[in-house]
Coordinates of C-alpha atoms and ligand atoms in Angstrom, one line a residue:
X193 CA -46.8 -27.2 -4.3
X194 CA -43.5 -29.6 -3.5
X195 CA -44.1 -33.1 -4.4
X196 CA -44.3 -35.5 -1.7
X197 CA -41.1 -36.9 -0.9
X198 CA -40.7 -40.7 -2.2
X199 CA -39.8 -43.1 0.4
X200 CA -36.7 -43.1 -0.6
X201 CA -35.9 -39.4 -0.5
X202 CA -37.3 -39.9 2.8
X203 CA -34.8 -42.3 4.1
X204 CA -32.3 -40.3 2.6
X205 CA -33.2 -37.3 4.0
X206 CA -33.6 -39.0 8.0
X207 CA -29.9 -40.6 6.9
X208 CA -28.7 -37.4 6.1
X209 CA -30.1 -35.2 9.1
X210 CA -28.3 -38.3 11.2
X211 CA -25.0 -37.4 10.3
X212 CA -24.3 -34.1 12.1
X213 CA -25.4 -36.5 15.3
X214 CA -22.7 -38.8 14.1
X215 CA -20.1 -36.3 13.5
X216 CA -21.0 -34.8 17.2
X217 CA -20.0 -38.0 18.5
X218 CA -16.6 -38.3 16.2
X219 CA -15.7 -35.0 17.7
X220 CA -16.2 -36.0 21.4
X221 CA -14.9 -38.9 21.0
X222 CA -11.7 -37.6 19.7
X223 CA -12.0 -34.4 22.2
X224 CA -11.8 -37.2 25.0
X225 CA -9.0 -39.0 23.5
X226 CA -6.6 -35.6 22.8
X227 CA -8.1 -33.2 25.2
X228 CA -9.2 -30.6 23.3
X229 CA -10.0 -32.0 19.2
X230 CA -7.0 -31.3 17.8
X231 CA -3.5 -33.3 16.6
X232 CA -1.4 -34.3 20.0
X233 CA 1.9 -32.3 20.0
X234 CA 4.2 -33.0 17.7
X235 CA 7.1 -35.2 19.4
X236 CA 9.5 -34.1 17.0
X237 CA 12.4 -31.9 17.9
X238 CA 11.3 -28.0 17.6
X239 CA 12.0 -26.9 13.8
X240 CA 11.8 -30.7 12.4
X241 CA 7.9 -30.4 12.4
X242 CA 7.6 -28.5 8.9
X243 CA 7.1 -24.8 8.3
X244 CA 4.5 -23.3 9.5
X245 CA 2.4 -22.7 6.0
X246 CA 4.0 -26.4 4.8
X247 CA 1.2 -27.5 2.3
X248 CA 0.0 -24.4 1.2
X249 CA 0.6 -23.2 -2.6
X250 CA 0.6 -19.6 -3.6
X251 CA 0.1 -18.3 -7.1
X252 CA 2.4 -15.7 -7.2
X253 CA 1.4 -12.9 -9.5
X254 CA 3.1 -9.9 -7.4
X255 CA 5.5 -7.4 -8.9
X256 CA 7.7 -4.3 -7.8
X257 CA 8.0 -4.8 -3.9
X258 CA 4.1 -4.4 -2.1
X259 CA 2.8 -7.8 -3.5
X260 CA 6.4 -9.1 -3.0
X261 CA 7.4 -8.5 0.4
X262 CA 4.3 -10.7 1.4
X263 CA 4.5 -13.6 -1.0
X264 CA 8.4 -13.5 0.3
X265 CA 7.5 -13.4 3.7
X266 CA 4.7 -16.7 3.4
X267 CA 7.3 -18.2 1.3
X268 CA 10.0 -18.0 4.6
X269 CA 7.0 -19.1 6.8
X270 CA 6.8 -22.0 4.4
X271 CA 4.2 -21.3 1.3
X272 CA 5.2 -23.2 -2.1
X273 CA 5.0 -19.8 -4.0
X274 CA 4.8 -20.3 -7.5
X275 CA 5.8 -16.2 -9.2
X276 CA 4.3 -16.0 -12.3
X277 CA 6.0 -13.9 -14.7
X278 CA 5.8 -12.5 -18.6
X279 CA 8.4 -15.0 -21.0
X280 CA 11.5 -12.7 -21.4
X281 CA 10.4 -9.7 -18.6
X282 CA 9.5 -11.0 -15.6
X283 CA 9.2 -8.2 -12.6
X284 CA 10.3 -5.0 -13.9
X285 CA 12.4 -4.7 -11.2
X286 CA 15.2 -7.6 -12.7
X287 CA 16.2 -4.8 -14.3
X288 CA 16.1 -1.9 -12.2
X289 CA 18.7 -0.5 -10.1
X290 CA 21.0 -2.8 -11.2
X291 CA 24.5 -2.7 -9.8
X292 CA 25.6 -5.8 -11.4
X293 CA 25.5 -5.8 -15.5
X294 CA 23.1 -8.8 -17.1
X295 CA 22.4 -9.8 -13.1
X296 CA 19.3 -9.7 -11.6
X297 CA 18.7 -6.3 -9.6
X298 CA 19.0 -6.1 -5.8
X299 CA 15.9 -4.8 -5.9
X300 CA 14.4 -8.0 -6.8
X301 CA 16.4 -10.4 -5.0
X302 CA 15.9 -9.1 -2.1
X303 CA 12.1 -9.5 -2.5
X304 CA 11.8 -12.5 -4.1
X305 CA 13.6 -15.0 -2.0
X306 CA 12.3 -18.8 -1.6
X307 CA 10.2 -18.4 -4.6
X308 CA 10.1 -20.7 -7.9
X309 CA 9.6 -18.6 -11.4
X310 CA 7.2 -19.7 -14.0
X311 CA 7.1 -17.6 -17.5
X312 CA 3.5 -17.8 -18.8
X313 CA 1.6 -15.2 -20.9
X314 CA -1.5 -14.7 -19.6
X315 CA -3.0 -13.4 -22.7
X316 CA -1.9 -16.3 -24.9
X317 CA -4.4 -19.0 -24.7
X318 CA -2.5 -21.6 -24.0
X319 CA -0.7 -19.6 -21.1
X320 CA -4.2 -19.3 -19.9
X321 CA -4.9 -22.6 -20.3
X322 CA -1.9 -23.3 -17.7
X323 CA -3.1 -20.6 -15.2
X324 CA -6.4 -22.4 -15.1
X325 CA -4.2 -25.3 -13.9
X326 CA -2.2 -23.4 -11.3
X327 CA -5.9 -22.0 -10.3
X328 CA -7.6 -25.1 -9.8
X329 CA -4.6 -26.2 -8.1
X330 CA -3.0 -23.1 -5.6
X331 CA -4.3 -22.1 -2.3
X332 CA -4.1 -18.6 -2.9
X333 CA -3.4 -15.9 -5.6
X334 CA -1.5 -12.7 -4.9
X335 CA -1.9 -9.8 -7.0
X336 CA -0.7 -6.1 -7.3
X337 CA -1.4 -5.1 -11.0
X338 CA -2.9 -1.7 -11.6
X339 CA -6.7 -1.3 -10.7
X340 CA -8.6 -3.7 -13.4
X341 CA -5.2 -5.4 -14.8
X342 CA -6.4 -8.9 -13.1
X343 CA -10.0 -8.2 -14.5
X344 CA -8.5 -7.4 -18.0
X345 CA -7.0 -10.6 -18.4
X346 CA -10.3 -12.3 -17.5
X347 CA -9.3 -13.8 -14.1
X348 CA -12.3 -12.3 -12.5
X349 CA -13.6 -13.2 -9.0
X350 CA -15.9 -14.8 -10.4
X351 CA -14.1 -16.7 -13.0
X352 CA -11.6 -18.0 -10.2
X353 CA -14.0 -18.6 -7.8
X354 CA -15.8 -20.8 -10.0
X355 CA -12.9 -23.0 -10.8
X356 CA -11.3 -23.1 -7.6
X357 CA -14.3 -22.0 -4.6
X358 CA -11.2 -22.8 -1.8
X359 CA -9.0 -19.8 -3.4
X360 CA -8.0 -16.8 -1.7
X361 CA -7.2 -13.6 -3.9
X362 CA -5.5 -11.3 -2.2
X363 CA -4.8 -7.8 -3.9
X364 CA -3.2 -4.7 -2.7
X365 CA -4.0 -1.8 -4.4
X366 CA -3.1 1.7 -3.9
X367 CA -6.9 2.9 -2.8
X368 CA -9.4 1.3 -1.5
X369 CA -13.7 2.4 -3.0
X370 CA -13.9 5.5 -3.7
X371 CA -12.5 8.5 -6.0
X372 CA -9.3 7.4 -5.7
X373 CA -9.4 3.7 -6.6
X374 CA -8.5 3.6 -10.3
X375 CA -5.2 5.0 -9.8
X376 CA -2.1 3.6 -10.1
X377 CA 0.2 4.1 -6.7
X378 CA 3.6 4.0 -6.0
X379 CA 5.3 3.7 -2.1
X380 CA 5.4 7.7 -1.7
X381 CA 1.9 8.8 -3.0
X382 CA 0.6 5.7 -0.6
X383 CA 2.9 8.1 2.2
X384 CA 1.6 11.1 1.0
X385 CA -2.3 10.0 0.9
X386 CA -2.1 8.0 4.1
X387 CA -1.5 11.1 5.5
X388 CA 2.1 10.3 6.8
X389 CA 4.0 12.8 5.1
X390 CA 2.1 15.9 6.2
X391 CA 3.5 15.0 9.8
X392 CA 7.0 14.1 9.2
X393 CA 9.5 16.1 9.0
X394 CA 10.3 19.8 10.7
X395 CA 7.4 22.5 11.2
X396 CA 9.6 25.5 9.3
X397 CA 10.0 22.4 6.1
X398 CA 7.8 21.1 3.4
X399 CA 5.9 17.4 3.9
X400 CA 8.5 14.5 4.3
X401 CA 8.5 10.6 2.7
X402 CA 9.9 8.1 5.2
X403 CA 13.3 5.9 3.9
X404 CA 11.0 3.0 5.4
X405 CA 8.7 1.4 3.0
X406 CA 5.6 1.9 4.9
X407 CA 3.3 2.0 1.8
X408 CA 4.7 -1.0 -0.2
X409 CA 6.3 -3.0 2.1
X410 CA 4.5 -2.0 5.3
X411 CA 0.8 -2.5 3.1
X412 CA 2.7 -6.4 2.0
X413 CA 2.8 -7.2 5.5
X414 CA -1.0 -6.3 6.1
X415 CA -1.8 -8.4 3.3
X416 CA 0.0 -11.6 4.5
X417 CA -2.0 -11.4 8.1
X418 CA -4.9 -11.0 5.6
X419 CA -4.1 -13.6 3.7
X420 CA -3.1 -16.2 6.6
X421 CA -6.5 -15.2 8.4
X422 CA -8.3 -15.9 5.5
X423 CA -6.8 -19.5 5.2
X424 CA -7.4 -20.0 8.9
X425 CA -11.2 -19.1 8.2
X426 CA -11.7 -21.4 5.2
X427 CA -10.3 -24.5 7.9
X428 CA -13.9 -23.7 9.1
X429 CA -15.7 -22.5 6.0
X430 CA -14.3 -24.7 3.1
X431 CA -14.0 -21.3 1.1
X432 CA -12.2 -18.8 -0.1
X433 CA -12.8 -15.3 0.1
X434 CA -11.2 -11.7 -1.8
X435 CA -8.5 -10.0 0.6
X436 CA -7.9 -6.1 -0.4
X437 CA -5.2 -4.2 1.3
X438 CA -5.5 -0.7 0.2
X439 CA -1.8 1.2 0.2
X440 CA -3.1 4.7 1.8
X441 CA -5.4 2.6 4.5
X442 CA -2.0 0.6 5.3
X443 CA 0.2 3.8 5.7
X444 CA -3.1 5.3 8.0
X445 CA -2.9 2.4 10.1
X446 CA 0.7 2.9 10.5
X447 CA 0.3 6.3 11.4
X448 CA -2.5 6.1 13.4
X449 CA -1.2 8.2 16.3
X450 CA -1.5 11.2 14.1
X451 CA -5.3 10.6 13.6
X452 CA -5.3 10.3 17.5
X453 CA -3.6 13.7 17.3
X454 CA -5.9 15.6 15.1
X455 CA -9.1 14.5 17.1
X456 CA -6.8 16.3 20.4
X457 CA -6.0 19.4 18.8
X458 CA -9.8 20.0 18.6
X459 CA -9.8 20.4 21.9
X460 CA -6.4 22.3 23.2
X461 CA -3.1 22.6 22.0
X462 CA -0.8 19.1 21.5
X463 CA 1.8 19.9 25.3
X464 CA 4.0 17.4 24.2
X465 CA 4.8 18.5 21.2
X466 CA 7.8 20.8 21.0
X467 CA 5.9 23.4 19.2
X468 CA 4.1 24.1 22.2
X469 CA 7.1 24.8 24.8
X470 CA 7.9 27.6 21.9
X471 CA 4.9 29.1 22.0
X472 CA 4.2 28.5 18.4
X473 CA 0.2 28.1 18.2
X474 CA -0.9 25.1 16.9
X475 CA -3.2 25.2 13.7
X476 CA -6.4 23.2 12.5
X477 CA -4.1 20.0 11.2
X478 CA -1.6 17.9 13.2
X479 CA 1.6 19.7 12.3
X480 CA 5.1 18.0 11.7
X481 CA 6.7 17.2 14.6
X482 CA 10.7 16.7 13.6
X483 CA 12.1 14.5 16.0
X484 CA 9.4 14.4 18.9
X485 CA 8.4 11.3 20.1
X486 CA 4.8 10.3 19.0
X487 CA 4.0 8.6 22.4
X488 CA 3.5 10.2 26.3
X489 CA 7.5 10.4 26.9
X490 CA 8.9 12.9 25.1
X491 CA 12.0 12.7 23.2
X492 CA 14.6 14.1 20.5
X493 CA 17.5 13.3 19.0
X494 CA 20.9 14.8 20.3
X495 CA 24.5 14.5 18.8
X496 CA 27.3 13.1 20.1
X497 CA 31.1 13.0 19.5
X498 CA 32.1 13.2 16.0
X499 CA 28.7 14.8 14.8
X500 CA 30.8 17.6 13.1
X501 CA 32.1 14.9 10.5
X502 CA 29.7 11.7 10.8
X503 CA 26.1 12.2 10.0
X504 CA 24.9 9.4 11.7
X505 CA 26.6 10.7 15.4
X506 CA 23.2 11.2 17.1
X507 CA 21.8 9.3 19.7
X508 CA 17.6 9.0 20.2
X509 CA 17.2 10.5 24.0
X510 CA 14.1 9.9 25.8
X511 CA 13.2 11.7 29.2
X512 CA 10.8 8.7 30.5
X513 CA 9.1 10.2 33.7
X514 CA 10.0 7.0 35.9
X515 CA 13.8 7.4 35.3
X516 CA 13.6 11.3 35.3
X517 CA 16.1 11.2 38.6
X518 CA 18.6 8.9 37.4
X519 CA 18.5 11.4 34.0
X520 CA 19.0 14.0 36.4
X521 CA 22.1 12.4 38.3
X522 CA 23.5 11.2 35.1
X523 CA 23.9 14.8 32.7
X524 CA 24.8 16.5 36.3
X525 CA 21.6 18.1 37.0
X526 CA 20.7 16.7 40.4
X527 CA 18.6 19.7 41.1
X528 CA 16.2 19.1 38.5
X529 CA 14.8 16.3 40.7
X530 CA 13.2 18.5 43.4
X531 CA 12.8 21.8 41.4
X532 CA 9.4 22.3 40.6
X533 CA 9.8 23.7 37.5
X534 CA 11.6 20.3 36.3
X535 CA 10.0 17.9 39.1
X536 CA 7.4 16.5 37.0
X537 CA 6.1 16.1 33.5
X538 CA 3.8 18.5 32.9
X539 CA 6.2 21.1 34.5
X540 CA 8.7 20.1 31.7
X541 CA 6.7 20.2 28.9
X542 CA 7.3 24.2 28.0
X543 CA 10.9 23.6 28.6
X544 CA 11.5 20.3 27.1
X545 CA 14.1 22.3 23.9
X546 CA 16.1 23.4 26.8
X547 CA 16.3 20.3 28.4
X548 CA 17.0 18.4 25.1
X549 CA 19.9 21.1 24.7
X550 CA 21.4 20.2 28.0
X551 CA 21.2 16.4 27.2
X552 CA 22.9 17.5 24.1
X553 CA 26.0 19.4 25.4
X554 CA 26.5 16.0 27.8
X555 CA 26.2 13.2 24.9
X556 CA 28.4 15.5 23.0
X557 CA 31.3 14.6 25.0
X558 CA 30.9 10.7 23.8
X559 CA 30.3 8.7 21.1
X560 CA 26.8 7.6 20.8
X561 CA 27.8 3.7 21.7
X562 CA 29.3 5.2 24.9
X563 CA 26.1 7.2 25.9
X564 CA 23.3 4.1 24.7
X565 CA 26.3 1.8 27.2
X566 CA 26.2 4.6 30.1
X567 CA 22.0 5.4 29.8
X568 CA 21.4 1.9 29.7
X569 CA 23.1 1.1 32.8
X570 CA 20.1 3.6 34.4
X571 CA 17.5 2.2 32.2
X572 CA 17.3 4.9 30.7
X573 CA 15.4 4.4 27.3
X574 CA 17.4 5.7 24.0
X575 CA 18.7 4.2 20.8
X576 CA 22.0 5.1 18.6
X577 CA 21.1 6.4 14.8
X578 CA 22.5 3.7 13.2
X579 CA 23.9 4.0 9.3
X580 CA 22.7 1.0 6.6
X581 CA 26.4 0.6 7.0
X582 CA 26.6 -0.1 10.8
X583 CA 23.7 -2.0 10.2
X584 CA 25.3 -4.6 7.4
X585 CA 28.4 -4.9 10.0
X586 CA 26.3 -5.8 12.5
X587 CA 27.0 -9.3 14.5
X588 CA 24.0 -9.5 16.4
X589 CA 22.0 -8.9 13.5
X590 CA 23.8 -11.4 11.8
X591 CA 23.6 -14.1 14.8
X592 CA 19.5 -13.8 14.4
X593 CA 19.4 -14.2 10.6
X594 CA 17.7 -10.6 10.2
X595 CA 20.8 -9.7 8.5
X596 CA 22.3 -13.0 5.6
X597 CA 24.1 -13.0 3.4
X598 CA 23.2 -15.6 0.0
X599 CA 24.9 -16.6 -2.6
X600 CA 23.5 -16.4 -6.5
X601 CA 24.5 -17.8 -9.8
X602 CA 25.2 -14.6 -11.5
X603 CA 25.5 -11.7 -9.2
X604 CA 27.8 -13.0 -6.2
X605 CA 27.2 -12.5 -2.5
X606 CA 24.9 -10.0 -1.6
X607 CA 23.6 -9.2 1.9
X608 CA 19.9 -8.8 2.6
X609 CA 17.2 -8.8 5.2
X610 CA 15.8 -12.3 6.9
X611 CA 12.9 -13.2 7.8
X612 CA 12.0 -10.2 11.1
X613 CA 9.1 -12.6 12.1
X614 CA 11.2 -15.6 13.9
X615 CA 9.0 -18.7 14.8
X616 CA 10.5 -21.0 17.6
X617 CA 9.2 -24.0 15.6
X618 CA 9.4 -23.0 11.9
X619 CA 12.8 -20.9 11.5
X620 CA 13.2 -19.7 8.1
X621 CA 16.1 -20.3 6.0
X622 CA 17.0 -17.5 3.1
X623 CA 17.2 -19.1 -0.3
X624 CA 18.1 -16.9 -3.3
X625 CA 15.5 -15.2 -5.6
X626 CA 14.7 -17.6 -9.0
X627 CA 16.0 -16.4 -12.4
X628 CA 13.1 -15.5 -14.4
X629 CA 11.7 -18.8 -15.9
X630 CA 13.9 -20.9 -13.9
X631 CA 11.3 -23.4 -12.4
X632 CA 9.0 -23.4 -15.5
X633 CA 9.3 -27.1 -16.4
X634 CA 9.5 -28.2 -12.8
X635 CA 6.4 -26.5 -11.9
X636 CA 4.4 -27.6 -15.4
X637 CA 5.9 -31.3 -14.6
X638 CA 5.5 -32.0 -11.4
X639 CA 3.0 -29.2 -9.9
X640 CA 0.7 -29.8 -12.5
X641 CA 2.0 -33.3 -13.9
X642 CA 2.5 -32.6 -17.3
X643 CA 3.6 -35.0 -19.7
X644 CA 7.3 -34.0 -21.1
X645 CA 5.4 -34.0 -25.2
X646 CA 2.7 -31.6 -23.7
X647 CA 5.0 -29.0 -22.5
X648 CA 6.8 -29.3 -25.6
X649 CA 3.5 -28.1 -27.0
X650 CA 3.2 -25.2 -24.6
X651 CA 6.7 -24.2 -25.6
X652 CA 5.7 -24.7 -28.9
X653 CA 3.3 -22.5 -28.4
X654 CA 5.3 -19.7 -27.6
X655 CA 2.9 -19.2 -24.1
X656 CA 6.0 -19.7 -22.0
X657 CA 8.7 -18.5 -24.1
X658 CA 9.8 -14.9 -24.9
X659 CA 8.5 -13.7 -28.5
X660 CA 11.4 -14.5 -31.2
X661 CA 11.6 -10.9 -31.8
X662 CA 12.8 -10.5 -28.0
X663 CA 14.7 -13.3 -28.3
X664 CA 16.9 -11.8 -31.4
X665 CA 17.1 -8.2 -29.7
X666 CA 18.7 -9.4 -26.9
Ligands
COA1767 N1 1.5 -12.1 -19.1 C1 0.9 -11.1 -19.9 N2 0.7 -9.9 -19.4 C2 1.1 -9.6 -18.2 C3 1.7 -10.6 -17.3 C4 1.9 -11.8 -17.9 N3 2.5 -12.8 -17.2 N4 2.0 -10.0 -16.2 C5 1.5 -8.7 -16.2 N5 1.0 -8.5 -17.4 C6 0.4 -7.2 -17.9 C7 -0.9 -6.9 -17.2 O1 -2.0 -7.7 -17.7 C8 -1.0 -5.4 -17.5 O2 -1.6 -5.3 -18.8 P1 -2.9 -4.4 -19.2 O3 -2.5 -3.0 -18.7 O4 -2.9 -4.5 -20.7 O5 -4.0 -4.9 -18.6 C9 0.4 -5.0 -17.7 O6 1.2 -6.1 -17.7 C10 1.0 -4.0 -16.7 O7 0.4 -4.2 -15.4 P2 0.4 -2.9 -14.4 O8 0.0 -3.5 -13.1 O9 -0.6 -1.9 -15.0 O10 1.9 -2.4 -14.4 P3 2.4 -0.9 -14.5 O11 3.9 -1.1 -14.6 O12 1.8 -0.1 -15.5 O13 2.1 -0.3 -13.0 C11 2.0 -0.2 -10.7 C12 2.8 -0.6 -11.9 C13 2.8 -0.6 -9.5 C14 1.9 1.4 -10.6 C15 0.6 -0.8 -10.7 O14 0.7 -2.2 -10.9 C16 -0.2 -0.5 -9.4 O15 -0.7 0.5 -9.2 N6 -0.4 -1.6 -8.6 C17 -1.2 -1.5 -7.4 C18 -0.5 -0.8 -6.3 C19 0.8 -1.2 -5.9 O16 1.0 -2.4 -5.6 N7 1.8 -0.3 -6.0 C20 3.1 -0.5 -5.4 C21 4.0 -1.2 -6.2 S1 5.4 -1.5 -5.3

């Protein structure tokens, strides 16, 4: 039986069950005096009000480009990110690709912008001594090792969770539970198991990958809404919690038109697909589609002027039922607007290749600037195929900051991509990738306030410095 409460615990207890009531009134009070409970507008000029993620500290244990792309991308939206890295490797990718002897990689500076670099060991005790810092100190940690790699090196869930109950760990991995989940994954198996690749490309070809990183970088972005979400929660529920993108769930979500598709084909053939105005029967899968459009307006790409010798002359053409008539006027088929074998869009469905081919012999008379200058003008909806090097050289792109160009110590000016997500009130400015190690002592003195002899210890230790035997072969 519980003991009686002593008069004391009593009075504690009626103090204690008081204070919601207390709180209750707090909140009104300050509901009545801002309108709604929270901080009055800031009266600072629009970008002078700190980054949006100002305050929050990532531990940044990402490497190759899924983990990556989302530390980089919290970093531009503000996040201190703190990459951690092995003493004399760092991300593989420094050294990959490289187009620039002794430089660091474009692979890597492009993915690793607005960051500071620490060098710690993690198996070295002392190195692990300093994570446990960085743990009880950092909002979040952000991982993409191999299935168990975080495990192995004895930074459990529960282990971190115990030292720091406010962190986030966020993972991506290339499978989520299941039969797949101890496998190591790299951006074109997450395409290929996401199911992707077994609808992109021609019908008559084999299974295409996508230049875009859907299953690396597309799976990053996933995790940094995950990640933000999960710091938005813990405003309300002081804790942290374990954030898991999987790589072939991120490339499904991408493609999930395709899933809409194989749930139709159960029930009648897919009529916008070309394949079906040439009488080709559909099987039990969604098939590839080459260039048809993956929405209700069907559309293909057609070449222009100076296809014959430029690859990139092609224009994306879209027949959008609402501008069908201007279409119509434009390529010289006025007809086509009352016929009713062309008159609406289930009528043009089994003809949409010859259609496509008429478009085709019209935008072959101009370049594919002219046609995107003279379709617009009719609203009608289509796009130029642009090259990587259209895109460097272009101004617009340029103007935004989707397209900068940064400066680093030992590789030059290089071009790479901004920040795509633009914030009216926390623009993000580009600053070059770290070289490995390069904010060690920073971070040891004033992130975790270190005393100068201490890190001489840690040095000492050889927990943040390469092994001798590196240091001699290179
Ligand atoms: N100090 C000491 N050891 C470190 C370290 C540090 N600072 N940082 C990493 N390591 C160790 C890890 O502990 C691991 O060691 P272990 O295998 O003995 O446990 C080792 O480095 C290698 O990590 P791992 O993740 O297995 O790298 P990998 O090069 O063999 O595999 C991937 C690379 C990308 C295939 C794998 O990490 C993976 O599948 N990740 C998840 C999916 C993913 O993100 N894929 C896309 C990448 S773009």
């Amino acid at each position: 039986m519980a003991k009686k409460p002593t008069k004391t615990k009593q009075a504690k207890a009626k103090a204690a069950a008081k204070k919601p009531a207390r709180k209750v009134v707090k909140l009104a009070a300050l509901k009545k005096a801002n309108g709604n409970g929270l901080p009055k507008p800031s009266n600072k000029p629009y970008g002078q009000a700190g980054k949006a993620l100002t305050g929050v500290q990532i531990l940044d244990f990402t490497h190759v480009q899924s983990g990556p792309t989302c530390t980089q991308l919290l970093a531009w939206l503000g996040a201190d990110v703190i990459k951690v890295e092995r003493p004399g490797v760092g991300d593989i990718t420094r050294g990959q690709l490289r187009d620039v002897p002794n430089a660091d990689s474009l692979y890597f500076t492009m993915l690793n912008h607005n960051k500071r670099s620490i060098t710690i060991d993690s198996k070295h005790p002392q190195g692990m001594r300093v994570l446990n810092a960085l743990i009880r100190k950092c909002d979040v940690l952000v991982e993409n090792f191999a299935p168990g790699a975080l495990d192995r090196m004895g930074l459990t869930w529960d282990y971190i969770h115990k030292l720091n109950p406010r962190m986030i760990v966020a993972s991506v991995k290339g499978f989520g539970p299941g039969p797949y989940e101890d496998c190591k994954v790299y951006e074109n198996v997450a395409q290929c198991a996401g199911g992707a690749a077994s609808t992109t490309g021609f019908r008559e070809g084999p299974p295409l990958v996508t230049g875009a990183q859907i299953g690396d970088s597309g799976t990053g972005l996933h995790l940094a809404l995950g990640i933000v979400s999960a710091l938005f929660q813990r405003n309300r529920t002081g804790r942290g919690q374990k954030v898991l993108c999987a790589m072939q769930d991120g490339v499904l979500n991408l493609a999930r038109v395709k899933l809409r598709d194989q749930q139709r084909i159960e029930k009648g053939p897919l009529t916008e697909y070309s394949q079906y105005g040439e009488g080709v029967p559909f099987g039990k899968a969604v098939p590839r589609a080459g260039n048809d459009s993956g929405g209700g307006q069907p559309g293909w790409i057609v070449k222009c002027k100076g296809w014959e010798n430029d690859p990139d002359a092609y224009l994306y053409f879209i027949t959008q039922a609402p501008v069908w008539n201007e279409i119509c006027d434009v390529i010289g088929e006025p007809t086509w607007k009352t016929d009713p074998g062309y008159a609406t869009p289930k009528a043009r469905l089994p003809k949409l290749k010859a259609i496509f081919a008429r478009v085709e012999q019209f935008t072959m008379t101009m370049t594919k600037f002219e046609a995107m200058d003279l379709f617009n003008k009719h609203d009608i909806p289509c796009g130029p195929i642009l090259s990587m090097k259209e895109i460097a050289e272009e101004q617009s792109l340029r103007a935004t900051g989707t397209v900068v160009e940064v400066d680093h110590p030992t590789r030059g000016k290089y071009l790479t991509v901004g920040n795509p997500i633009k914030l009216s009130d926390s623009p993000a400015d580009v600053r070059r990738s770290p070289l490995l190690g390069e904010h060690t002592e920073e971070i040891l003195a004033k992130v975790l306030g270190y005393k100068a002899s201490e890190i001489n210890e840690i040095k000492a230790s050889g927990a943040i410095t390469p092994p001798k035997k590196e240091e001699k072969a290179a």
